[in-house]
Tab-separated table of C-alpha atoms in Angstrom:
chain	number	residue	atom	x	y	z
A	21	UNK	CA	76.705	7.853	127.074
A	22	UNK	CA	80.421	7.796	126.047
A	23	UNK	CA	79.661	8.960	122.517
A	24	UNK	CA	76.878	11.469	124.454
A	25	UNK	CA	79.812	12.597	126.794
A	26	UNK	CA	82.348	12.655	123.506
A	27	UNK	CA	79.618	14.957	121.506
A	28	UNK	CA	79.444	17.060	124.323
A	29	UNK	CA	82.726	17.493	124.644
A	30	UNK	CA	83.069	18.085	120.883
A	31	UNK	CA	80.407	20.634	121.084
A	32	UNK	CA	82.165	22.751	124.198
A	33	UNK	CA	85.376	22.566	122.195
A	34	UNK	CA	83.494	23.560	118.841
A	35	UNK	CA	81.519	26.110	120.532
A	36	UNK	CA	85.299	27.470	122.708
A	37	UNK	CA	87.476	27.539	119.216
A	38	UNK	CA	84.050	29.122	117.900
A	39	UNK	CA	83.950	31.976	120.584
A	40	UNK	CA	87.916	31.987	120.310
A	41	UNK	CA	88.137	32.188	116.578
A	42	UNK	CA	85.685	35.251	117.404
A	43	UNK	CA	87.486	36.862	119.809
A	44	UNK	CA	90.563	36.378	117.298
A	45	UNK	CA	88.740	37.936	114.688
A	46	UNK	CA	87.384	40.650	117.153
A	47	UNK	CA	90.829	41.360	118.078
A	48	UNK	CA	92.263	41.492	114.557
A	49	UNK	CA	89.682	43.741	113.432
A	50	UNK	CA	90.197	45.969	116.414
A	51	UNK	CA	93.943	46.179	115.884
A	52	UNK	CA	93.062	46.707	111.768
A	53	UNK	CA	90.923	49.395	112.836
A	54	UNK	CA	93.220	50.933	115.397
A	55	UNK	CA	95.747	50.791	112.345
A	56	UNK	CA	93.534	52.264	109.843
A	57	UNK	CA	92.672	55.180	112.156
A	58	UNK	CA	96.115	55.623	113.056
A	59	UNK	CA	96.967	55.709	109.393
A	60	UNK	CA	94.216	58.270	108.843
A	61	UNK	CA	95.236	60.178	111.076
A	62	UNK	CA	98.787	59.774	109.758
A	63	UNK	CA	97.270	60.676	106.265
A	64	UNK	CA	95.497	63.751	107.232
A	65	UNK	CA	98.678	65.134	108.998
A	66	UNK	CA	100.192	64.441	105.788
A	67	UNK	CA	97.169	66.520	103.919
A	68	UNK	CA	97.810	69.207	106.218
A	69	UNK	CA	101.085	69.342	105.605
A	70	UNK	CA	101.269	69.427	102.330
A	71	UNK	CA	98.102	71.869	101.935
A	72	UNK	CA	100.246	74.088	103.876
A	73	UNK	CA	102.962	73.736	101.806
A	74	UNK	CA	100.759	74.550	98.305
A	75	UNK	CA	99.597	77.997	100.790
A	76	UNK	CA	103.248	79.021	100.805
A	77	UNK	CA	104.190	78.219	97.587
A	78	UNK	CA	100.936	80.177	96.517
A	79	UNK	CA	102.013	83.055	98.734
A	80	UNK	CA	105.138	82.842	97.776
A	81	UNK	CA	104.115	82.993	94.457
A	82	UNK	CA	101.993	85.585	94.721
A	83	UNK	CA	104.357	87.558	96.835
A	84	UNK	CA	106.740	87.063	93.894
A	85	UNK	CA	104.761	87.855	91.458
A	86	UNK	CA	103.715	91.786	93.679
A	87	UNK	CA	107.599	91.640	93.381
A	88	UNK	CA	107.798	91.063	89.741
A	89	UNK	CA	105.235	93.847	89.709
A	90	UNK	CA	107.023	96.188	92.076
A	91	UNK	CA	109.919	95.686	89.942
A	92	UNK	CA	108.089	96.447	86.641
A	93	UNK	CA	106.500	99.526	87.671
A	94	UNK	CA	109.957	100.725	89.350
A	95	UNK	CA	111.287	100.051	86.366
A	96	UNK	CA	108.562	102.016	84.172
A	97	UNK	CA	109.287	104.597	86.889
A	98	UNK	CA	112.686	105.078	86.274
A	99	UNK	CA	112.353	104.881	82.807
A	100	UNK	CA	109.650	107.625	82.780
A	101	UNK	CA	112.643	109.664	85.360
A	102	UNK	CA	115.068	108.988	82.645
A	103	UNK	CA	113.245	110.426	80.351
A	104	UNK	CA	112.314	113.244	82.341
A	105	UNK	CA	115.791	114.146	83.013
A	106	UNK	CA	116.884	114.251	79.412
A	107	UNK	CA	114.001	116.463	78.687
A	108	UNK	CA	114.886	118.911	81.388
A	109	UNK	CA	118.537	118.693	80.887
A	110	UNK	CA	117.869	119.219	76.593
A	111	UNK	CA	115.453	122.167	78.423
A	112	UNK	CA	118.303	123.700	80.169
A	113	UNK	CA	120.855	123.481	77.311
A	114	UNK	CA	117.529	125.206	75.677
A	115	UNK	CA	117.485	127.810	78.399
A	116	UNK	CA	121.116	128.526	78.523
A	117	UNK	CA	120.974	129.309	74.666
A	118	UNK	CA	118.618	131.725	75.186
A	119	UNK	CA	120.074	133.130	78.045
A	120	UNK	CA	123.300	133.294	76.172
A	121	UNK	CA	121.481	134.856	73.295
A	122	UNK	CA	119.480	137.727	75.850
A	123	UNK	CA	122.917	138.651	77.228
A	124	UNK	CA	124.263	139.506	74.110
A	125	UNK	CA	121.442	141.818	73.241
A	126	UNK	CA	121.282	143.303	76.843
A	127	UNK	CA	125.408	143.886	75.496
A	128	UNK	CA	124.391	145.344	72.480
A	129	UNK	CA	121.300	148.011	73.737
A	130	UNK	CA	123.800	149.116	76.570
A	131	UNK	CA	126.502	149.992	74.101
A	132	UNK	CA	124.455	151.516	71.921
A	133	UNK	CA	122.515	153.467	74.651
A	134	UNK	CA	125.819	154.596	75.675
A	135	UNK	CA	126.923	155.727	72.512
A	136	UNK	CA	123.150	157.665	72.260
A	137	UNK	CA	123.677	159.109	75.410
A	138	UNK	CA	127.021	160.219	74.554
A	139	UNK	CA	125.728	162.056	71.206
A	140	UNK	CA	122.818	163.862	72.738
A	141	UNK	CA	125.139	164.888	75.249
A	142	UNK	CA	127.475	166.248	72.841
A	143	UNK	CA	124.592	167.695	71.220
A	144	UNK	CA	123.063	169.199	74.556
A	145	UNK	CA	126.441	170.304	75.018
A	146	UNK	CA	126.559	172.116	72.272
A	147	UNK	CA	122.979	173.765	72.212
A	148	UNK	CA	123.655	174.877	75.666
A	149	UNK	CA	126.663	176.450	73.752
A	150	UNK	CA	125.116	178.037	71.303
A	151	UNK	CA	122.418	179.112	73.497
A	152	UNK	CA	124.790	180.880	75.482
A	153	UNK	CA	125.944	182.440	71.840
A	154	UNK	CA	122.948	183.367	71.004
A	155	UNK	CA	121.577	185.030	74.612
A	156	UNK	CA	125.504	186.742	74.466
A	157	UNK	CA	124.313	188.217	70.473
A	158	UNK	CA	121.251	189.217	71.996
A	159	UNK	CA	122.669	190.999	74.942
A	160	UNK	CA	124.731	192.529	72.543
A	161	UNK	CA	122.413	193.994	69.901
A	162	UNK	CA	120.164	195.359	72.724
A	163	UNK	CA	122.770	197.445	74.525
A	164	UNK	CA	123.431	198.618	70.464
A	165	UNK	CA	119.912	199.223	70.630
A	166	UNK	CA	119.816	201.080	73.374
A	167	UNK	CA	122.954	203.282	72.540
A	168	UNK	CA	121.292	204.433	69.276
């Protein structure tokens, strides 16, 4: 009965570090888990993070690269205003020639029109003149004509 009571008490303390070394392990695992899912959660905050970050630096990029863009065409742009400009400016210097040039014969056919203008007015001048002659020799021979 001493061995019985021995075994028995074998048994209890078997079956107790048993149920403890469960519990141990229950409790370990429970903390490992708690750990893990902390760490997850740890991780994914991380992910987040960081897939936020690659967002920006996309938009960023892509922002820079509308800038690039924006710069390029601006750039065409004034380029194309450039050239513009010397085309208009060579246009004017063009113009102004021409201008120049028109002045000179607008110069020219007024001097000459007013050296016309001054002949046939000699001229008319001078038929009225000799009109006058002539209407004075007529007067003349008919008041001889009509004294004979």
């Amino acid at each position: 009965s001493e061995t019985r009571t021995k075994c028995e008490r074998r048994v209890r303390e078997s079956v107790s570090a048993c149920a403890g070394a469960k519990d141990s392990e229950l409790i370990v695992e429970k903390e490992a888990r708690k750990k893990a899912e902390i760490l997850v959660t740890d991780l994914q905050g991380q992910l987040d993070e960081s897939q936020r970050t690659l967002w920006e630096l996309n938009d960023s990029q892509v922002q820079k690269r509308n800038d690039d863009e924006a710069s390029d065409d601006r750039t065409n742009e004034l380029f194309t205003l450039k050239n513009q400009v010397k085309d208009m400016e060579l246009k004017c210097t063009e113009l102004k020639e021409e201008n120049k040039k028109l002045q000179e014969s607008i110069k020219t056919v007024t001097n000459e029109s007013h050296l016309v203008n001054g002949r046939l007015t000699d001229k008319c001048n001078r038929s009225d003149q000799r009109i006058k002659e002539l209407e004075k020799l007529c007067m003349e021979h008919q008041v001889l004509a009509e004294r004979r």
